[in-house]
Amino acid sequence: MTDAKKQAALDYHAHPIPGKLSVELTKPTASAKDLALAYSPGVAEPCREIAKDVENAYLYTGKGNLVAVISDGSAILGLGNLGPLASKPVMEGKGVLFKRFAGINSVDLEVDAESPQAFIDTVARVAITWGGINLEDIKAPECFEIERALVERCNIPVFHDDQHGTAIVTAAGMLNALDIAGKSLEEARIVCLGAGAAAIACMKLLVACGAKAENLFMLDRKGVIHSGRDDLNQYKAMFATETDKRTLDDAIDGADVFLGLSGPNLLSAEQLKTMAANPVVFACSNPDPEIHPDVANTARDDVIMATGRSDYPNQVNNVLGFPFIFRGALDVRATAINEEMKVAAVHALKDLAREPVPQYVLDAYELDALEFGRGYILPTPLDARLLDRVSAAVAQAAVDSGVARKPFPSHYPLNSVDEVYGG
Ligand SMILES: NC(=O)C1=CN([C@@H]2O[C@H](COP(=O)(O)OP(=O)(O)OC[C@H]3O[C@@H](n4cnc5c(N)ncnc54)[C@H](OP(=O)(O)O)[C@@H]3O)[C@@H](O)[C@H]2O)C=CC1
Ligand SMILES: CC(=O)C(=O)O
Ligand SMILES: [Mg+2]
């Protein structure tokens, strides 16, 4: 970013008041009568009802539409481990997206924990207060055990966004991009740079969607993850292949897909030039991708190029997933976000990209036209149809797969966030 853009980003966060979110009241508080309902003595009545039956918390408090966004700051975007407090702008940002796109209230928690167990215990002890937990920017491999333990200990959906939100959006975009390239996921040779939270989850979901394990090459800082390595954790080991390829140069030669979930500027124009015809490049590291779109597009005119950023075409970013996945899960009071719900979200996203783009989206992106093709593989976050399409698909999958505690919502389809509480 230019210095001017950096300053604009700081000004945006600082003015007119610090931060991006505030709390609003939903009930009148103008009179003594109002206060006697909101606080003492009236507040005692819902307390008594919740003590009788915990389900009443959904009736008398904001729990059912409240998601906690929780981080330890150990993998903030692609910036690395900057500690919990430095993650707060991102966590507030996730809260903005929850509210703006799905009408979900959120609270951000930045946890200064000395160990994964301390993090797990801290979150588990306060989990009853929310309708769901969105874990964010927690590095691998610790994130896997943290999520597993919290799923086990909490009876609300616990979802590590960098794993599953990213994987869902990546799989949807990948299916479309490969289709446009005239290739199939089953046959594509895929190189994934990065072997952390996002990379492992993306590869798992791509395999579940049809990619062949023998066509995948995953790399970490030490190079290709192959079966001769003795330094692999159990999550990386799942992707170890029998190969003599050792470096990105070796793996990228002839590959159909490059998926970057690692760090900035790690794929060169020269390496891109060695990829197969119509290469699909998802350079998803934020804020700076593995290869800049301008560099990629200059290197090859047949590249299908995506990044995690809002300021270039083809944004492959979990913003397209987590708001709507939680919307659907909360609305049927799902106890978990399971594989069926994730796959339903993949298909809802993939299919929506093939429909005509509304005029307000064109206006927001200052474009005359946008249609399914190389420059438009996924809907944009500002497409209001995402709210209904993805949330409804997720809610239906939750009902069908038996994790919903409420039926499919009678107030769906959702046309806007003003409708999330029903009629
Ligand atoms: N667009 C999107 O929606 C999303 C993008 N991301 C991006 O993905 C990246 C990783 O995030 P996340 O998985 O949460 O973080 P993790 O810390 O869990 O994983 C980072 C991974 O990147 C690898 N890596 C880092 N630098 C290099 C390098 N120079 N060469 C090869 N591999 C490298 C690490 O290797 P090693 O294991 O050897 O340390 C590790 O496997 C970030 O840039 C983030 O912004 C993440 C989530 C969503
Ligand atoms: C988008 C996101 O969650 C990340 O880059 O970490
Ligand atoms: Mg993240």
Coordinates of C-alpha atoms and ligand atoms in Angstrom, one line a residue:
M1 CA 0.0 0.0 0.0
T2 CA 1.1 3.5 -0.6
D3 CA 1.8 5.7 2.4
A4 CA -1.4 7.7 1.7
K5 CA -3.5 4.5 1.7
K6 CA -1.8 3.3 5.0
Q7 CA -2.6 6.7 6.6
A8 CA -6.2 6.4 5.3
A9 CA -6.5 3.0 6.9
L10 CA -5.3 4.4 10.2
D11 CA -7.6 7.4 10.0
Y12 CA -10.6 5.1 9.2
H13 CA -9.9 3.2 12.4
A14 CA -9.3 6.3 14.6
H15 CA -12.0 8.7 13.5
P16 CA -14.6 9.9 14.4
I17 CA -14.4 7.5 17.3
P18 CA -11.7 4.8 17.9
G19 CA -12.6 1.3 16.6
K20 CA -15.3 0.0 14.2
L21 CA -18.1 -1.2 16.4
S22 CA -20.3 -0.1 19.3
V23 CA -23.2 -1.5 21.4
E24 CA -26.7 -0.4 20.7
L25 CA -29.9 -0.6 22.9
T26 CA -32.8 -2.6 21.7
K27 CA -35.4 -1.5 24.3
P28 CA -36.8 1.8 25.5
T29 CA -35.0 3.4 28.5
A30 CA -36.6 6.8 28.7
S31 CA -38.8 6.5 31.8
A32 CA -38.6 5.1 35.3
K33 CA -41.1 2.5 34.2
D34 CA -38.7 1.4 31.5
L35 CA -35.8 1.2 33.9
A36 CA -37.9 -0.8 36.3
L37 CA -38.3 -3.4 33.5
A38 CA -34.8 -3.2 32.1
Y39 CA -33.1 -3.4 35.5
S40 CA -34.3 -3.8 39.1
P41 CA -36.8 -5.1 39.8
G42 CA -37.9 -6.3 36.3
V43 CA -34.7 -8.0 35.4
A44 CA -35.1 -10.6 38.1
E45 CA -38.0 -12.2 36.2
P46 CA -35.9 -13.4 33.2
C47 CA -33.2 -14.5 35.7
R48 CA -35.7 -16.8 37.4
E49 CA -37.0 -18.2 34.1
I50 CA -33.4 -19.0 32.9
A51 CA -32.6 -20.6 36.3
K52 CA -35.6 -22.9 35.7
D53 CA -34.7 -23.7 32.1
V54 CA -31.5 -22.6 30.4
E55 CA -33.2 -22.6 27.0
N56 CA -35.0 -19.4 28.2
A57 CA -31.7 -17.6 27.8
Y58 CA -32.5 -17.6 24.0
L59 CA -35.9 -16.0 24.8
Y60 CA -34.9 -13.3 27.2
T61 CA -31.2 -12.4 26.3
G62 CA -29.2 -11.7 23.2
K63 CA -27.4 -15.1 23.4
G64 CA -29.1 -16.6 20.3
N65 CA -27.8 -13.9 18.0
L66 CA -24.4 -13.4 19.6
V67 CA -21.1 -14.8 18.4
A68 CA -17.8 -14.5 20.1
V69 CA -14.8 -13.8 17.9
I70 CA -11.9 -15.1 19.8
S71 CA -8.1 -15.0 19.1
D72 CA -4.8 -15.4 20.8
G73 CA -3.2 -13.3 18.1
S74 CA -0.7 -16.1 17.1
A75 CA -1.4 -15.9 13.3
I76 CA -2.9 -12.5 12.5
L77 CA -3.7 -12.6 8.8
G78 CA -0.3 -13.2 7.2
L79 CA 1.5 -10.9 9.7
G80 CA 2.4 -13.7 12.1
N81 CA 2.3 -13.8 15.9
L82 CA 1.9 -10.2 17.0
G83 CA 0.1 -11.1 20.2
P84 CA -3.5 -10.9 21.3
L85 CA -4.0 -7.1 21.5
A86 CA -2.6 -6.5 18.0
S87 CA -5.3 -8.9 16.7
K88 CA -8.1 -6.6 18.0
P89 CA -8.6 -4.6 14.8
V90 CA -9.1 -7.9 12.8
M91 CA -11.5 -9.3 15.4
E92 CA -13.5 -6.0 15.5
G93 CA -13.4 -6.3 11.7
K94 CA -14.9 -9.8 11.8
G95 CA -17.6 -8.3 14.0
V96 CA -18.3 -5.6 11.5
L97 CA -18.8 -8.2 8.8
F98 CA -21.0 -10.4 11.0
K99 CA -23.3 -7.4 11.6
R100 CA -23.2 -5.8 8.2
F101 CA -23.7 -9.0 6.2
A102 CA -25.7 -11.3 8.5
G103 CA -27.2 -9.1 11.3
I104 CA -25.3 -11.1 13.9
N105 CA -24.0 -9.3 17.1
S106 CA -20.6 -10.2 18.2
V107 CA -18.1 -9.6 20.9
D108 CA -14.4 -9.9 20.4
L109 CA -12.1 -11.5 22.9
E110 CA -8.3 -11.4 22.7
V111 CA -7.0 -14.0 25.0
D112 CA -3.5 -13.8 26.6
A113 CA -3.0 -17.4 27.3
E114 CA 0.2 -19.1 28.3
S115 CA -0.7 -22.4 26.6
P116 CA -3.4 -24.0 24.4
Q117 CA -4.9 -25.6 27.5
A118 CA -5.1 -22.2 29.2
F119 CA -6.8 -20.8 26.1
I120 CA -9.3 -23.7 26.0
D121 CA -10.1 -23.4 29.7
T122 CA -10.6 -19.7 29.5
V123 CA -13.0 -20.0 26.5
A124 CA -14.9 -23.0 27.8
R125 CA -15.6 -21.3 31.1
V126 CA -17.5 -18.4 29.5
A127 CA -18.9 -20.2 26.4
I128 CA -22.5 -20.4 27.7
T129 CA -23.0 -16.7 27.2
W130 CA -22.9 -16.9 23.4
G131 CA -24.8 -18.5 20.6
G132 CA -21.6 -19.5 18.8
I133 CA -17.8 -19.2 18.8
N134 CA -15.8 -18.1 15.9
L135 CA -12.1 -18.8 16.5
E136 CA -9.8 -16.6 14.5
D137 CA -6.1 -16.2 13.6
I138 CA -4.8 -19.0 15.9
K139 CA -1.8 -20.7 14.4
A140 CA -1.3 -24.3 13.5
P141 CA -0.9 -26.8 14.9
E142 CA -2.3 -25.5 18.2
C143 CA -5.5 -24.4 16.5
F144 CA -6.5 -28.0 15.7
E145 CA -6.4 -29.2 19.3
I146 CA -8.0 -25.9 20.5
E147 CA -10.9 -26.3 18.2
R148 CA -11.3 -30.1 18.9
A149 CA -11.4 -29.5 22.6
L150 CA -13.8 -26.6 22.5
V151 CA -16.2 -28.5 20.1
E152 CA -16.2 -31.3 22.7
R153 CA -16.7 -29.0 25.7
C154 CA -19.3 -26.5 24.3
N155 CA -22.8 -27.3 23.1
I156 CA -22.8 -24.3 20.7
P157 CA -21.2 -24.2 17.3
V158 CA -17.4 -23.7 17.5
F159 CA -15.8 -22.9 14.1
H160 CA -12.2 -22.0 13.3
D161 CA -12.8 -19.5 10.5
D162 CA -9.3 -19.7 9.1
Q163 CA -9.7 -23.4 8.7
H164 CA -13.3 -23.9 7.6
G165 CA -14.5 -20.5 6.4
T166 CA -11.4 -20.3 4.2
A167 CA -11.8 -23.9 3.0
I168 CA -15.5 -23.5 2.0
V169 CA -14.8 -20.3 0.0
T170 CA -11.7 -21.8 -1.6
A171 CA -13.5 -24.9 -2.6
A172 CA -16.4 -23.0 -4.2
G173 CA -14.0 -20.7 -6.1
M174 CA -11.8 -23.6 -7.1
L175 CA -14.6 -25.6 -8.6
N176 CA -15.7 -22.6 -10.6
A177 CA -12.2 -21.5 -11.6
L178 CA -11.3 -25.0 -12.8
D179 CA -14.5 -25.3 -14.7
I180 CA -13.7 -22.0 -16.5
A181 CA -10.2 -23.3 -17.2
G182 CA -11.7 -26.4 -18.8
K183 CA -10.3 -28.7 -16.1
S184 CA -11.7 -30.8 -13.3
L185 CA -10.8 -31.0 -9.6
E186 CA -10.3 -34.7 -10.0
E187 CA -7.5 -34.3 -12.5
A188 CA -6.0 -31.0 -11.4
R189 CA -2.4 -31.0 -10.1
I190 CA -2.5 -28.7 -7.1
V191 CA 0.3 -27.0 -5.3
C192 CA -0.5 -25.5 -1.9
L193 CA 2.1 -23.2 -0.4
G194 CA 1.5 -23.2 3.4
A195 CA 0.7 -26.1 5.7
G196 CA -1.0 -24.3 8.5
A197 CA -4.6 -23.8 9.7
A198 CA -6.0 -22.6 6.4
A199 CA -3.9 -24.8 4.1
I200 CA -4.6 -28.1 5.9
A201 CA -8.4 -27.4 6.0
C202 CA -8.5 -26.3 2.4
M203 CA -6.7 -29.4 1.2
K204 CA -9.0 -31.6 3.3
L205 CA -12.1 -30.0 1.8
L206 CA -10.7 -30.1 -1.7
V207 CA -10.1 -33.8 -1.3
A208 CA -13.6 -34.3 0.0
C209 CA -14.9 -32.4 -3.1
G210 CA -13.0 -34.7 -5.5
A211 CA -9.3 -33.7 -5.6
K212 CA -7.0 -36.7 -5.7
A213 CA -4.5 -36.9 -2.9
E214 CA -1.8 -38.1 -5.3
N215 CA -2.2 -34.8 -7.3
L216 CA -1.5 -32.6 -4.3
F217 CA 1.8 -31.1 -3.2
M218 CA 1.9 -29.1 0.0
L219 CA 4.9 -27.1 1.1
D220 CA 5.9 -25.4 4.3
R221 CA 9.0 -23.3 5.1
K222 CA 11.2 -26.3 4.6
G223 CA 9.8 -27.2 1.1
V224 CA 7.7 -30.0 -0.2
I225 CA 6.0 -32.2 2.4
H226 CA 7.1 -35.7 1.4
S227 CA 7.2 -39.0 3.0
G228 CA 10.9 -38.9 3.6
R229 CA 10.6 -36.1 6.1
D230 CA 10.8 -36.8 9.8
D231 CA 9.9 -33.4 11.0
L232 CA 6.2 -33.4 10.2
N233 CA 3.4 -33.0 12.7
Q234 CA 0.4 -35.3 12.4
Y235 CA -1.6 -32.8 10.3
K236 CA 1.1 -32.2 7.8
A237 CA 1.9 -35.9 7.7
M238 CA -1.6 -36.5 6.2
F239 CA -0.4 -34.8 3.1
A240 CA 3.1 -36.3 2.8
T241 CA 3.6 -37.7 -0.7
E242 CA 6.0 -40.2 -2.2
T243 CA 7.9 -37.8 -4.5
D244 CA 11.4 -36.6 -5.4
K245 CA 10.1 -33.0 -5.6
R246 CA 11.7 -30.8 -2.9
T247 CA 11.2 -27.1 -3.7
L248 CA 8.4 -24.8 -5.0
D249 CA 10.3 -24.7 -8.3
D250 CA 10.1 -28.5 -8.5
A251 CA 6.4 -28.6 -7.6
I252 CA 5.0 -25.7 -9.5
D253 CA 6.4 -26.9 -12.9
G254 CA 3.4 -28.0 -14.9
A255 CA 0.9 -27.5 -12.0
D256 CA -2.7 -26.5 -12.8
V257 CA -3.3 -24.8 -9.5
F258 CA -1.3 -22.7 -7.0
L259 CA -3.0 -22.1 -3.7
G260 CA -1.2 -19.7 -1.4
L261 CA -1.9 -19.7 2.3
S262 CA 1.5 -18.7 3.5
G263 CA 2.9 -15.2 3.3
P264 CA 3.7 -12.3 0.9
N265 CA 5.6 -12.5 -2.4
L266 CA 6.5 -16.2 -2.3
L267 CA 5.5 -17.1 -5.9
S268 CA 7.6 -15.4 -8.6
A269 CA 6.6 -14.5 -12.1
E270 CA 9.1 -17.0 -13.4
Q271 CA 7.6 -19.8 -11.3
L272 CA 4.1 -18.8 -12.6
K273 CA 5.4 -19.0 -16.2
T274 CA 6.2 -22.7 -15.7
M275 CA 2.6 -23.7 -14.7
A276 CA 0.3 -25.5 -17.1
A277 CA -2.0 -23.6 -19.5
N278 CA -4.9 -21.6 -17.9
P279 CA -3.3 -21.8 -14.5
V280 CA -5.5 -21.1 -11.5
V281 CA -3.7 -18.9 -8.9
F282 CA -5.3 -18.3 -5.5
A283 CA -2.8 -16.1 -3.7
C284 CA -4.8 -15.8 -0.5
S285 CA -2.3 -14.4 2.0
N286 CA -3.5 -11.2 3.6
P287 CA -2.9 -8.4 3.3
D288 CA -0.1 -9.1 0.7
P289 CA -0.6 -12.1 -1.6
E290 CA 2.0 -14.7 -2.6
I291 CA 2.1 -13.0 -6.0
H292 CA 0.6 -9.6 -6.7
P293 CA -2.2 -9.7 -9.3
D294 CA -0.5 -7.1 -11.5
V295 CA 2.7 -9.2 -11.6
A296 CA 0.7 -12.4 -12.3
N297 CA -1.4 -10.8 -15.1
T298 CA 1.7 -9.3 -16.7
A299 CA 3.5 -12.7 -16.6
R300 CA 0.6 -14.6 -18.2
D301 CA -2.6 -13.6 -20.0
D302 CA -4.2 -17.0 -19.4
V303 CA -4.0 -16.9 -15.6
I304 CA -7.2 -17.1 -13.5
M305 CA -6.1 -14.9 -10.6
A306 CA -7.7 -14.5 -7.2
T307 CA -6.5 -12.9 -3.9
G308 CA -8.0 -12.4 -0.4
R309 CA -8.2 -8.6 -1.0
S310 CA -11.3 -6.4 -1.6
D311 CA -9.4 -4.2 -4.1
Y312 CA -8.9 -6.8 -6.9
P313 CA -11.3 -9.0 -8.8
N314 CA -12.0 -12.5 -7.5
Q315 CA -11.8 -12.1 -3.8
V316 CA -11.3 -15.5 -2.2
N317 CA -11.8 -14.6 1.4
N318 CA -13.7 -16.2 4.3
V319 CA -15.9 -13.1 4.5
L320 CA -18.0 -14.9 1.9
G321 CA -18.5 -17.7 4.4
F322 CA -18.6 -17.1 8.2
P323 CA -21.4 -14.5 8.4
F324 CA -23.9 -16.7 6.5
I325 CA -22.7 -20.0 7.9
F326 CA -23.3 -18.7 11.5
R327 CA -26.6 -17.1 10.4
G328 CA -27.9 -20.5 9.2
A329 CA -26.5 -22.4 12.2
L330 CA -27.9 -19.9 14.8
D331 CA -31.3 -19.8 13.2
V332 CA -31.8 -23.6 13.6
R333 CA -29.9 -23.5 16.9
A334 CA -27.4 -26.1 15.6
T335 CA -25.2 -27.7 18.1
A336 CA -22.3 -27.9 15.6
I337 CA -21.2 -26.8 12.1
N338 CA -20.7 -30.2 10.5
E339 CA -19.3 -31.4 7.2
E340 CA -22.8 -31.5 5.6
M341 CA -23.3 -27.8 6.5
K342 CA -19.9 -26.9 5.0
V343 CA -20.5 -28.7 1.8
A344 CA -23.9 -27.1 1.5
A345 CA -22.2 -23.7 1.8
V346 CA -19.7 -24.6 -0.9
H347 CA -22.4 -25.4 -3.4
A348 CA -24.5 -22.3 -2.5
L349 CA -21.6 -20.0 -3.1
K350 CA -20.5 -21.8 -6.2
D351 CA -23.9 -21.7 -7.8
L352 CA -24.7 -18.1 -6.9
A353 CA -21.6 -17.0 -9.0
R354 CA -23.3 -18.3 -12.1
E355 CA -26.3 -16.0 -11.8
P356 CA -26.6 -12.5 -13.2
V357 CA -25.0 -9.8 -11.0
P358 CA -27.4 -7.2 -9.5
Q359 CA -26.9 -3.6 -10.6
Y360 CA -26.2 -2.4 -7.0
V361 CA -23.1 -4.8 -6.9
L362 CA -21.9 -3.3 -10.2
D363 CA -22.4 0.2 -8.8
A364 CA -20.5 -0.7 -5.6
Y365 CA -17.6 -2.0 -7.6
E366 CA -17.8 0.8 -10.1
L367 CA -18.2 -1.7 -13.0
D368 CA -20.4 -1.7 -16.1
A369 CA -20.5 -5.5 -16.3
L370 CA -19.6 -8.6 -14.4
E371 CA -20.4 -12.1 -15.4
F372 CA -19.3 -15.6 -14.6
G373 CA -15.8 -16.1 -16.1
R374 CA -12.1 -15.5 -15.4
G375 CA -12.7 -12.2 -13.7
Y376 CA -15.7 -13.3 -11.6
I377 CA -15.5 -16.8 -10.1
L378 CA -17.3 -16.0 -6.8
P379 CA -20.0 -13.6 -5.7
T380 CA -18.7 -10.4 -4.1
P381 CA -19.3 -9.8 -0.4
L382 CA -21.6 -7.0 -1.2
D383 CA -24.1 -9.3 -2.9
A384 CA -27.1 -9.3 -0.6
R385 CA -28.3 -12.6 -2.0
L386 CA -25.5 -14.4 -0.1
L387 CA -27.5 -13.9 3.1
D388 CA -30.4 -16.0 2.0
R389 CA -28.6 -18.5 -0.3
V390 CA -25.8 -19.6 2.0
S391 CA -27.7 -19.3 5.3
A392 CA -30.7 -21.3 4.0
A393 CA -28.4 -24.0 2.5
V394 CA -26.5 -24.3 5.9
A395 CA -29.7 -24.3 7.9
Q396 CA -31.3 -27.0 5.7
A397 CA -28.2 -29.1 5.9
A398 CA -28.2 -28.8 9.7
V399 CA -31.8 -29.9 9.9
D400 CA -31.2 -32.8 7.4
S401 CA -28.0 -34.0 9.2
G402 CA -29.7 -34.0 12.7
V403 CA -27.7 -31.2 14.5
A404 CA -30.5 -28.6 14.5
R405 CA -32.5 -28.1 17.6
K406 CA -35.1 -26.0 15.8
P407 CA -36.9 -26.6 12.5
F408 CA -35.9 -24.8 9.2
P409 CA -36.8 -21.1 10.0
S410 CA -40.3 -20.1 9.0
H411 CA -39.2 -16.5 8.4
Y412 CA -36.8 -17.6 5.6
P413 CA -36.1 -16.5 2.8
L414 CA -34.1 -13.7 4.2
N415 CA -34.1 -10.6 2.0
S416 CA -32.0 -8.4 4.3
V417 CA -30.5 -8.2 7.7
D418 CA -33.6 -6.3 8.9
E419 CA -35.5 -9.6 8.6
V420 CA -33.2 -11.8 10.8
Y421 CA -35.5 -11.7 13.9
G422 CA -38.5 -12.7 11.8
G423 CA -41.8 -11.0 11.4
Ligands
LIG1 N1 -8.0 -15.3 2.1 C1 -8.5 -15.9 3.2 O1 -9.7 -16.0 3.4 C2 -7.6 -16.4 4.2 C3 -6.2 -16.2 4.1 N2 -5.4 -16.7 5.0 C4 -3.9 -16.5 4.9 O2 -3.2 -17.7 4.9 C5 -2.0 -17.5 5.6 C6 -1.8 -18.5 6.6 O3 -2.7 -18.3 7.7 P1 -2.9 -19.5 8.7 O4 -3.1 -20.8 8.1 O5 -4.0 -19.0 9.6 O6 -1.5 -19.5 9.5 P2 -0.7 -20.6 10.2 O7 0.3 -19.9 11.0 O8 -1.5 -21.7 10.8 O9 0.1 -21.3 8.9 C7 1.1 -20.6 8.2 C8 1.7 -21.5 7.2 O10 2.4 -20.8 6.2 C9 3.6 -21.4 6.1 N3 4.6 -20.4 5.6 C10 4.9 -19.2 6.1 N4 5.9 -18.6 5.5 C11 6.3 -19.5 4.5 C12 7.3 -19.5 3.5 N5 8.1 -18.5 3.4 N6 7.4 -20.6 2.7 C13 6.5 -21.6 2.8 N7 5.6 -21.7 3.8 C14 5.5 -20.6 4.6 C15 4.0 -21.9 7.5 O11 5.0 -22.9 7.3 P3 5.6 -23.7 8.6 O12 4.5 -24.7 8.9 O13 6.9 -24.3 8.1 O14 5.8 -22.7 9.7 C16 2.7 -22.5 7.9 O15 2.5 -23.8 7.4 C17 -2.0 -16.0 6.0 O16 -1.3 -15.2 5.1 C18 -3.4 -15.6 6.0 O17 -3.6 -14.3 5.7 C19 -5.8 -17.4 6.1 C20 -7.2 -17.5 6.3 C21 -8.1 -17.0 5.4
LIG2 C1 -9.1 -13.5 6.0 C2 -8.5 -14.1 7.2 O1 -9.2 -14.6 8.0 C3 -7.0 -14.1 7.3 O2 -6.3 -13.7 6.4 O3 -6.6 -14.6 8.3
MG3 MG -8.1 -15.1 9.8

